[in-house]
CSV table of C-alpha atoms in Angstrom, one decimal:
chain,number,residue,atom,x,y,z
A,232,MET,CA,10.7,-23.6,-5.5
A,233,LEU,CA,12.2,-26.8,-6.4
A,234,LYS,CA,15.2,-27.6,-4.2
A,235,PHE,CA,16.8,-30.5,-6.0
A,236,ILE,CA,20.4,-30.0,-6.7
A,237,VAL,CA,23.2,-31.7,-8.4
A,238,SER,CA,25.0,-33.3,-5.4
A,239,MET,CA,28.4,-32.9,-7.1
A,240,SER,CA,28.0,-29.1,-6.3
A,241,LEU,CA,30.1,-27.9,-3.3
A,242,LEU,CA,27.2,-28.1,-1.0
A,243,GLY,CA,26.6,-31.9,-1.5
A,244,LEU,CA,30.1,-33.3,-1.9
A,245,GLY,CA,30.9,-33.7,1.8
A,246,SER,CA,29.5,-37.2,2.0
A,247,LEU,CA,31.7,-38.3,-0.9
A,248,ALA,CA,35.0,-37.5,0.8
A,249,SER,CA,34.2,-40.1,3.6
A,250,GLN,CA,33.1,-43.1,1.7
A,251,PRO,CA,33.9,-45.0,-1.5
A,252,ALA,CA,32.6,-43.4,-4.8
A,253,PHE,CA,30.8,-46.7,-5.6
A,254,ALA,CA,30.3,-50.0,-3.8
A,255,ALA,CA,31.0,-53.2,-5.7
A,256,ASP,CA,27.6,-54.6,-5.4
A,257,LYS,CA,25.6,-51.2,-5.7
A,258,PRO,CA,26.9,-48.1,-7.3
A,259,ASP,CA,26.6,-44.9,-5.3
A,260,THR,CA,24.5,-42.6,-7.7
A,261,SER,CA,24.8,-39.7,-5.6
A,262,TYR,CA,27.1,-38.0,-8.1
A,263,LEU,CA,24.1,-37.8,-10.5
A,264,VAL,CA,21.5,-36.0,-8.3
A,265,GLY,CA,21.5,-35.4,-4.7
A,266,GLY,CA,18.8,-34.8,-2.2
A,267,THR,CA,17.1,-31.7,-0.9
A,268,GLU,CA,19.1,-28.5,-1.1
A,269,SER,CA,20.0,-27.1,2.2
A,270,GLU,CA,19.4,-23.2,2.6
A,271,VAL,CA,22.8,-21.8,2.4
A,272,SER,CA,23.8,-18.5,3.7
A,273,LEU,CA,25.2,-16.0,1.2
A,274,ALA,CA,27.6,-14.5,3.7
A,275,TRP,CA,30.3,-15.4,1.2
A,276,LEU,CA,28.9,-12.8,-1.1
A,277,GLU,CA,29.3,-9.9,1.3
A,278,GLN,CA,32.9,-11.2,2.1
A,279,LEU,CA,33.6,-11.1,-1.7
A,280,MET,CA,32.3,-7.6,-2.0
A,281,GLN,CA,34.5,-6.5,0.9
A,282,ARG,CA,37.5,-8.3,-0.6
A,283,MET,CA,37.0,-6.7,-3.9
A,284,LYS,CA,37.1,-3.2,-2.5
A,285,THR,CA,40.8,-3.8,-1.9
A,286,LEU,CA,41.6,-4.5,-5.4
A,287,PRO,CA,43.8,-1.9,-7.3
A,288,GLU,CA,41.0,-1.3,-9.7
A,289,PHE,CA,38.6,-0.2,-6.9
A,290,GLN,CA,41.5,2.1,-5.4
A,291,ALA,CA,42.0,3.8,-8.8
A,292,GLN,CA,38.3,4.2,-9.2
A,293,GLU,CA,38.0,6.0,-5.8
A,294,ALA,CA,41.0,8.4,-6.8
A,295,ARG,CA,39.4,9.3,-10.0
A,296,ILE,CA,36.1,10.2,-8.3
A,297,ARG,CA,38.1,12.3,-5.7
A,298,GLU,CA,39.8,14.0,-8.7
A,299,ALA,CA,36.5,14.8,-10.4
A,300,GLN,CA,35.0,16.1,-7.0
A,301,TYR,CA,38.0,18.4,-6.8
A,302,LEU,CA,37.5,19.7,-10.3
A,303,ALA,CA,33.8,20.3,-9.9
A,304,LYS,CA,34.6,22.2,-6.7
A,305,GLY,CA,37.2,24.3,-8.5
A,306,ALA,CA,35.0,25.0,-11.5
A,307,ASP,CA,32.2,26.6,-9.2
A,308,ARG,CA,34.9,29.4,-8.3
A,309,ALA,CA,35.3,32.6,-9.8
A,310,ILE,CA,36.9,32.8,-13.4
A,311,TYR,CA,38.9,35.9,-13.0
A,312,ASN,CA,40.8,37.2,-10.0
A,313,PRO,CA,41.4,41.0,-9.5
A,314,GLU,CA,44.6,42.6,-10.5
A,315,LEU,CA,46.8,45.1,-8.5
A,316,GLY,CA,49.2,47.3,-10.2
A,317,LEU,CA,52.0,49.5,-8.7
A,318,SER,CA,54.4,51.8,-10.5
A,319,TYR,CA,56.9,54.4,-9.8
A,320,GLN,CA,58.5,56.9,-12.1
A,321,ASN,CA,61.6,58.9,-11.3
A,322,ALA,CA,61.6,62.5,-13.1
A,323,PRO,CA,63.8,65.4,-12.6
A,324,GLU,CA,61.2,67.7,-11.5
A,325,ASP,CA,58.5,65.4,-9.7
A,326,ASP,CA,58.5,61.6,-9.0
A,327,THR,CA,55.2,59.8,-10.0
A,328,TYR,CA,53.5,57.1,-8.0
A,329,SER,CA,50.4,55.2,-9.3
A,330,LEU,CA,48.3,52.5,-7.8
A,331,SER,CA,45.7,50.4,-10.0
A,332,LEU,CA,43.1,47.8,-9.4
A,333,SER,CA,41.3,46.0,-12.3
A,334,GLN,CA,38.7,43.3,-12.4
A,335,THR,CA,37.4,41.4,-15.4
A,336,ILE,CA,33.6,40.7,-15.2
A,337,ASP,CA,32.4,37.2,-16.1
A,338,TRP,CA,29.8,38.8,-18.5
A,339,GLY,CA,29.1,35.6,-20.4
A,340,ASP,CA,28.7,33.5,-17.0
A,341,LYS,CA,31.6,31.2,-17.8
A,342,ARG,CA,31.6,30.3,-14.1
A,343,ALA,CA,28.0,28.7,-14.3
A,344,ALA,CA,28.7,26.9,-17.6
A,345,ALA,CA,31.9,25.3,-16.2
A,346,SER,CA,30.4,24.4,-13.0
A,347,ALA,CA,27.5,22.7,-14.6
A,348,LEU,CA,29.8,20.9,-17.1
A,349,ALA,CA,32.1,19.7,-14.3
A,350,LEU,CA,29.3,18.5,-12.2
A,351,THR,CA,27.9,16.5,-15.1
A,352,GLN,CA,31.3,15.0,-15.7
A,353,LEU,CA,31.4,14.0,-12.1
A,354,MET,CA,28.0,12.3,-12.5
A,355,LEU,CA,29.0,10.7,-15.8
A,356,LEU,CA,32.4,9.4,-14.2
A,357,GLU,CA,30.2,7.8,-11.2
A,358,SER,CA,27.9,6.2,-13.7
A,359,ASP,CA,30.8,4.8,-15.7
A,360,ILE,CA,32.6,3.6,-12.6
A,361,ALA,CA,29.3,1.8,-11.5
A,362,ILE,CA,29.4,0.1,-14.9
A,363,GLU,CA,33.0,-0.9,-14.5
A,364,ARG,CA,32.4,-2.4,-11.2
A,365,SER,CA,29.4,-4.1,-12.4
A,366,ARG,CA,31.4,-5.6,-15.1
A,367,LEU,CA,34.1,-6.5,-12.7
A,368,TYR,CA,31.8,-8.2,-10.3
A,369,ALA,CA,30.5,-10.3,-13.2
A,370,GLU,CA,34.0,-11.2,-14.3
A,371,VAL,CA,34.9,-12.4,-10.9
A,372,LEU,CA,31.7,-14.3,-10.1
A,373,GLN,CA,31.9,-15.9,-13.5
A,374,ALA,CA,35.6,-17.1,-12.5
A,375,LEU,CA,34.0,-18.5,-9.2
A,376,VAL,CA,31.2,-20.2,-11.2
A,377,ASP,CA,33.5,-21.8,-13.5
A,378,GLN,CA,35.6,-23.0,-10.7
A,379,SER,CA,32.6,-24.4,-8.8
A,380,LEU,CA,31.4,-26.2,-12.2
A,381,ALA,CA,35.0,-27.4,-12.9
A,382,GLN,CA,35.2,-28.8,-9.3
A,383,LYS,CA,31.7,-30.5,-9.8
A,384,LYS,CA,32.9,-32.1,-13.0
A,385,LEU,CA,36.2,-33.3,-11.6
A,386,MET,CA,34.4,-35.0,-8.7
A,387,PHE,CA,31.9,-36.6,-11.2
A,388,VAL,CA,34.7,-37.7,-13.5
A,389,ARG,CA,36.8,-39.0,-10.6
A,390,ALA,CA,33.8,-41.0,-9.1
A,391,GLN,CA,33.2,-42.5,-12.6
A,392,GLN,CA,36.8,-43.4,-12.9
A,393,ASN,CA,36.8,-45.1,-9.5
A,394,TYR,CA,33.6,-46.9,-10.3
A,395,GLY,CA,35.0,-47.9,-13.6
A,396,GLU,CA,38.1,-49.3,-11.9
A,397,GLN,CA,36.0,-51.5,-9.6
A,398,GLN,CA,33.9,-52.6,-12.5
A,399,LEU,CA,37.1,-53.5,-14.6
A,400,GLN,CA,38.3,-55.7,-11.8
A,401,ILE,CA,35.0,-57.6,-11.7
A,402,ALA,CA,35.2,-57.9,-15.6
A,403,ARG,CA,38.8,-59.5,-15.2
A,404,GLN,CA,37.3,-61.8,-12.7
A,405,ARG,CA,34.5,-62.8,-15.0
A,406,ALA,CA,36.8,-63.3,-17.9
A,407,GLU,CA,39.0,-65.7,-16.0
A,408,VAL,CA,36.1,-67.9,-15.2
A,409,GLY,CA,34.8,-67.5,-18.9
A,410,ASP,CA,31.8,-65.5,-18.1
A,411,LEU,CA,33.0,-62.5,-20.2
A,412,SER,CA,34.7,-62.7,-23.7
A,413,GLN,CA,38.1,-61.1,-24.3
A,414,THR,CA,36.7,-58.5,-26.6
A,415,GLU,CA,34.1,-57.4,-23.9
A,416,LEU,CA,37.1,-57.1,-21.5
A,417,ASN,CA,39.1,-55.1,-23.9
A,418,LEU,CA,35.9,-52.6,-24.2
A,419,MET,CA,36.0,-52.2,-20.5
A,420,GLU,CA,39.7,-51.5,-20.6
A,421,LEU,CA,39.4,-49.1,-23.2
A,422,GLU,CA,36.5,-47.3,-21.4
A,423,GLN,CA,38.7,-47.1,-18.2
A,424,ALA,CA,41.6,-45.6,-20.3
A,425,SER,CA,39.1,-43.0,-21.7
A,426,ALA,CA,37.9,-42.2,-18.1
A,427,ILE,CA,41.6,-41.6,-17.1
A,428,SER,CA,42.0,-39.2,-19.8
A,429,GLU,CA,38.8,-37.4,-19.0
A,430,LEU,CA,40.0,-37.1,-15.4
A,431,ALA,CA,43.4,-35.4,-16.5
A,432,LEU,CA,41.3,-33.0,-18.6
A,433,ALA,CA,39.1,-32.2,-15.7
A,434,GLN,CA,42.0,-31.5,-13.6
A,435,LYS,CA,43.4,-29.2,-16.1
A,436,ALA,CA,40.1,-27.4,-16.3
A,437,LEU,CA,40.0,-26.9,-12.6
A,438,LEU,CA,43.7,-25.9,-12.6
A,439,ASP,CA,42.8,-23.3,-15.3
A,440,ALA,CA,39.8,-21.9,-13.3
A,441,ASP,CA,42.1,-21.8,-9.9
A,442,THR,CA,44.6,-19.8,-11.9
A,443,ARG,CA,41.9,-17.1,-12.8
A,444,ILE,CA,41.1,-16.7,-9.1
A,445,LEU,CA,44.6,-16.7,-8.0
A,446,ALA,CA,45.6,-14.1,-10.6
A,447,ARG,CA,42.9,-11.8,-9.2
A,448,PHE,CA,43.1,-12.3,-5.4
A,449,GLY,CA,46.4,-14.0,-4.8
A,450,ARG,CA,44.8,-17.2,-3.5
A,451,ALA,CA,42.9,-19.9,-5.5
A,452,GLU,CA,40.3,-20.7,-2.9
A,453,LEU,CA,37.5,-18.3,-2.1
A,454,PRO,CA,34.2,-19.1,-0.3
A,455,PHE,CA,31.4,-19.6,-2.9
A,456,GLY,CA,27.8,-21.0,-2.8
A,457,SER,CA,25.4,-21.8,-5.6
A,458,PHE,CA,22.8,-19.2,-6.2
A,459,ALA,CA,21.6,-20.3,-9.6
A,460,ASP,CA,18.0,-20.9,-8.2
A,461,ARG,CA,17.9,-17.3,-7.1
A,462,LEU,CA,18.6,-15.7,-10.6
A,463,GLU,CA,15.6,-13.9,-11.7
A,464,LEU,CA,14.7,-11.0,-14.2
A,465,PRO,CA,15.4,-7.6,-12.8
A,466,ALA,CA,12.6,-5.2,-12.0
A,467,THR,CA,11.7,-3.3,-15.2
A,468,GLU,CA,11.4,0.0,-13.4
A,469,VAL,CA,15.1,-0.1,-12.3
A,470,PRO,CA,17.1,2.3,-14.6
A,471,MET,CA,20.1,0.8,-16.4
A,472,PRO,CA,23.4,2.4,-15.4
A,473,THR,CA,24.4,2.0,-19.1
A,474,LEU,CA,21.5,4.0,-20.5
A,475,THR,CA,22.0,6.5,-17.7
A,476,SER,CA,25.6,6.9,-19.0
A,477,ALA,CA,24.5,7.5,-22.5
A,478,GLY,CA,22.0,10.1,-21.3
A,479,LEU,CA,24.8,11.9,-19.4
A,480,GLN,CA,26.8,11.9,-22.4
A,481,LEU,CA,24.1,13.7,-24.3
A,482,GLU,CA,23.5,16.2,-21.5
A,483,LEU,CA,27.4,16.9,-21.4
A,484,ALA,CA,27.3,17.7,-25.2
A,485,ARG,CA,24.5,20.1,-24.5
A,486,LEU,CA,26.3,21.8,-21.8
A,487,GLN,CA,29.5,22.0,-24.0
A,488,VAL,CA,27.4,24.2,-26.4
A,489,ASN,CA,26.6,26.6,-23.4
A,490,GLN,CA,30.2,26.7,-22.6
A,491,ALA,CA,31.1,27.4,-26.0
A,492,LYS,CA,28.8,30.3,-25.9
A,493,ALA,CA,30.2,31.6,-22.7
A,494,GLN,CA,33.7,31.3,-23.7
A,495,ALA,CA,32.9,33.4,-26.8
A,496,ALA,CA,31.2,36.1,-24.8
A,497,ALA,CA,33.2,39.4,-24.6
A,498,ASP,CA,34.2,40.0,-20.9
A,499,PRO,CA,34.8,43.6,-20.0
A,500,ASN,CA,37.5,44.8,-17.7
A,501,ILE,CA,36.9,47.7,-15.2
A,502,SER,CA,40.0,49.4,-13.6
A,503,LEU,CA,40.5,52.0,-10.8
A,504,ASN,CA,43.7,54.3,-11.0
A,505,ALA,CA,45.1,56.4,-8.4
A,506,GLU,CA,48.2,58.5,-9.2
A,507,ARG,CA,50.4,61.0,-7.4
A,508,GLU,CA,52.6,63.4,-9.3
A,509,GLY,CA,54.5,65.9,-7.2
A,510,SER,CA,51.8,67.4,-5.1
A,511,ASP,CA,49.0,66.6,-7.5
A,512,ASN,CA,46.6,63.7,-7.0
A,513,LYS,CA,44.8,62.1,-9.6
A,514,LEU,CA,42.0,59.5,-9.8
A,515,GLY,CA,40.9,57.6,-12.8
A,516,ILE,CA,38.3,54.7,-13.9
A,517,GLY,CA,38.6,52.7,-17.2
A,518,VAL,CA,36.7,50.1,-19.0
A,519,SER,CA,38.0,47.9,-21.6
A,520,VAL,CA,36.0,45.4,-23.8
A,521,PRO,CA,37.4,42.9,-26.2
A,522,LEU,CA,36.5,43.5,-29.9
A,523,GLN,CA,35.6,40.3,-31.5
A,524,LEU,CA,36.4,41.6,-35.1
A,525,ARG,CA,38.7,39.2,-36.4
A,526,ASN,CA,37.2,36.1,-34.6
A,527,ASP,CA,33.8,35.7,-33.3
A,528,TYR,CA,34.1,32.0,-32.1
A,529,SER,CA,31.0,31.0,-34.1
A,530,GLU,CA,32.7,27.9,-35.4
A,531,SER,CA,33.3,26.5,-32.1
A,532,ILE,CA,29.6,27.0,-31.2
A,533,LYS,CA,28.6,25.2,-34.3
A,534,ALA,CA,31.1,22.4,-33.6
A,535,ALA,CA,29.6,21.9,-30.2
A,536,MET,CA,26.0,21.8,-31.6
A,537,GLU,CA,27.1,19.1,-34.2
A,538,ALA,CA,28.4,17.2,-31.1
A,539,VAL,CA,25.1,17.3,-29.6
A,540,THR,CA,23.5,15.8,-32.7
A,541,ALA,CA,26.1,13.1,-32.7
A,542,ALA,CA,25.3,12.4,-29.0
A,543,SER,CA,21.6,12.3,-29.6
A,544,ALA,CA,22.0,9.7,-32.4
A,545,GLN,CA,24.4,7.7,-30.2
A,546,TYR,CA,22.0,7.8,-27.3
A,547,GLN,CA,19.1,6.3,-29.6
A,548,SER,CA,21.4,3.8,-30.9
A,549,ILE,CA,22.5,2.7,-27.3
A,550,GLU,CA,18.9,2.7,-26.2
A,551,MET,CA,17.8,0.6,-29.1
A,552,ALA,CA,20.6,-1.9,-28.7
A,553,LEU,CA,19.9,-2.3,-25.0
A,554,LYS,CA,16.2,-2.8,-25.4
A,555,GLN,CA,17.0,-5.6,-27.8
A,556,GLN,CA,19.5,-7.2,-25.6
A,557,GLN,CA,17.1,-6.9,-22.6
A,558,GLN,CA,14.4,-8.5,-24.7
A,559,GLN,CA,16.7,-11.4,-25.6
A,560,PHE,CA,17.8,-11.7,-22.1
A,561,ASN,CA,14.0,-11.7,-20.7
A,562,TYR,CA,13.3,-14.4,-23.1
A,563,SER,CA,16.1,-16.7,-22.6
A,564,LEU,CA,16.7,-16.7,-18.9
A,565,PRO,CA,13.3,-18.0,-17.7
A,566,ARG,CA,13.6,-20.7,-20.3
A,567,LEU,CA,17.2,-21.5,-19.3
A,568,LYS,CA,16.3,-21.6,-15.6
A,569,GLN,CA,13.3,-23.8,-16.3
A,570,SER,CA,15.2,-26.2,-18.4
A,571,TRP,CA,18.0,-26.6,-15.5
A,572,LEU,CA,15.1,-27.1,-13.1
A,573,ASP,CA,13.5,-29.6,-15.1
A,574,TRP,CA,16.7,-31.5,-15.7
A,575,GLN,CA,17.4,-31.8,-12.0
A,576,GLN,CA,13.9,-33.2,-11.4
A,577,GLN,CA,14.1,-35.7,-14.3
A,578,ALA,CA,17.7,-36.7,-13.3
A,579,LEU,CA,16.7,-37.2,-9.6
A,580,VAL,CA,14.2,-39.9,-10.7
A,581,ALA,CA,15.5,-41.5,-14.0
A,582,GLY,CA,19.3,-41.2,-13.3
A,583,ARG,CA,19.5,-42.6,-9.8
A,584,GLN,CA,17.4,-45.6,-10.9
A,585,ALA,CA,19.2,-46.3,-13.8
A,586,ALA,CA,22.6,-46.0,-12.2
A,587,GLU,CA,21.6,-48.5,-9.7
A,588,LEU,CA,20.2,-51.0,-12.0
A,589,LEU,CA,22.9,-51.0,-14.6
A,590,GLY,CA,25.7,-52.6,-12.8
A,591,GLN,CA,23.6,-55.3,-11.4
A,592,ARG,CA,22.2,-56.1,-14.7
A,593,TRP,CA,25.6,-56.2,-16.1
A,594,ARG,CA,27.1,-58.4,-13.6
A,595,SER,CA,24.1,-60.8,-13.6
A,596,GLY,CA,24.7,-61.1,-17.4
A,597,ASP,CA,21.1,-59.6,-18.3
A,598,LEU,CA,23.0,-56.5,-20.0
A,599,SER,CA,25.7,-56.9,-22.6
A,600,THR,CA,28.9,-55.2,-22.0
A,601,SER,CA,28.3,-52.9,-25.0
A,602,ASP,CA,24.8,-51.9,-23.9
A,603,TYR,CA,26.3,-51.4,-20.4
A,604,LEU,CA,29.2,-49.0,-21.5
A,605,THR,CA,26.6,-47.1,-23.7
A,606,SER,CA,24.2,-46.5,-20.9
A,607,ARG,CA,26.9,-45.3,-18.6
A,608,ARG,CA,28.0,-42.8,-21.2
A,609,GLN,CA,24.4,-41.7,-21.5
A,610,LEU,CA,24.3,-41.1,-17.7
A,611,ALA,CA,27.6,-39.3,-18.0
A,612,SER,CA,26.2,-37.1,-20.9
A,613,SER,CA,23.0,-36.3,-18.8
A,614,PHE,CA,25.3,-35.0,-16.0
A,615,GLN,CA,27.4,-32.8,-18.5
A,616,ALA,CA,24.1,-31.5,-19.9
A,617,GLY,CA,23.3,-30.5,-16.5
A,618,LEU,CA,26.5,-28.6,-15.9
A,619,GLU,CA,26.2,-26.9,-19.3
A,620,LEU,CA,22.6,-25.7,-18.5
A,621,GLU,CA,23.8,-24.4,-15.2
A,622,ALA,CA,26.8,-22.8,-16.8
A,623,ALA,CA,24.4,-21.1,-19.4
A,624,LEU,CA,22.2,-19.9,-16.8
A,625,TYR,CA,24.9,-18.2,-15.0
A,626,GLN,CA,26.7,-16.7,-18.0
A,627,SER,CA,23.3,-15.3,-19.3
A,628,TRP,CA,22.4,-13.6,-16.1
A,629,LEU,CA,26.0,-12.4,-15.3
A,630,GLU,CA,26.8,-11.1,-18.9
A,631,TRP,CA,23.6,-9.0,-19.0
A,632,MET,CA,23.5,-7.9,-15.5
A,633,GLY,CA,27.4,-7.0,-15.7
A,634,ALA,CA,27.3,-5.2,-19.0
A,635,SER,CA,24.0,-3.1,-18.2
A,636,GLY,CA,25.5,-2.1,-14.9
A,637,GLN,CA,22.8,-3.6,-12.6
A,638,LEU,CA,24.9,-6.3,-11.1
A,639,PRO,CA,26.0,-4.5,-7.8
A,640,GLY,CA,22.5,-3.5,-7.1
A,641,ALA,CA,21.1,-7.0,-7.7
A,642,LEU,CA,23.6,-9.0,-5.6
A,643,PRO,CA,22.2,-7.6,-2.3
A,644,LYS,CA,18.7,-8.4,-3.2
A,645,ILE,CA,19.7,-12.1,-4.0
A,646,ALA,CA,21.2,-12.3,-0.3
A,647,VAL,CA,18.1,-10.8,1.1
A,648,SER,CA,15.7,-13.2,-1.0
A,649,GLN,CA,17.9,-15.9,0.3
A,650,GLU,CA,17.6,-14.8,4.0
A,651,ASN,CA,13.8,-14.4,3.6
A,652,ALA,CA,13.6,-18.2,2.3
A,653,GLN,CA,15.3,-19.5,5.4
């Protein structure tokens, strides 16, 4: 795989910190395109995943899962407990003592219906939480990507501003000896003023990106390394948690029909009675059955069946929407990635050569100030286009993988693929 990267990335900026951004006689063009990308460990990704487990959102999700587990365990217990009755009656002739034991029978199998429903609710909750975590991962990673790209742009704009200041000093020297007109000098000064304003805007953009990280983790600096070249389409056979949740919603609606039928069933009650009246002992047995004459609960069953119809239609709608979104993602991601890689290759050759020659030709008088400034803006636009392509590549991948719930499972595979490449 092509390993050229923009040197303004976090991996290639170390050299810029120890040397001037541009030399007076030959500009440092490394801000456009760097050399060969070094293989970078994705240990930061594992650290990030561990750090995210300490977030309040994760703790709340774990509590919700434990709550659902307790409810599922409780739903598998018996519906009715036995009832014990004791009574005493004082009479002028003989006192009466009685003992009774009764038990309602789960004739409609309410326990099985409740247990199946609770287990499905637990599975649905786990699936929904997996999607929530996937979206949370996407949000955090997008914030780190935005921060990284803002740092790249700030370094580029700062390098441009430093180089522009050096070129402005040369322009003033040329103007003093009559080698440059006042109009051309004014153009250089205006260009430098514009560079200063762009630097301020780039600093503001980085501050905004830092604030998002700070608000989430309490610190603005977190380890991060570019993995844009590792972004691939997920395997088609991998199930999407979003569709799994929709399927569980449909299954839940069906189980609610069974529960409505079980709740509508008449459960009989059996009782045993023992009584002592004076010297007489009595033993009795009784059976009682609710008579569903005034309410047979058929409306509840019909309502539950309509809910199944609605859930089925909702599942089909979600499935169709996910397929369309997946097709769009499958179409756009490879093209975005290829465009980004093509940009790197072209910028490596054309951008570096052009940046090295521009200053020389302008100082020698072979290039007018107007053309020189226009060419510099073209180089800056090329760099900005590369940043926008990289941002679009990340955004496309993170949005789909996060929304579909596939991101937590995809991140370890990215780390494994990078380890295998080393």
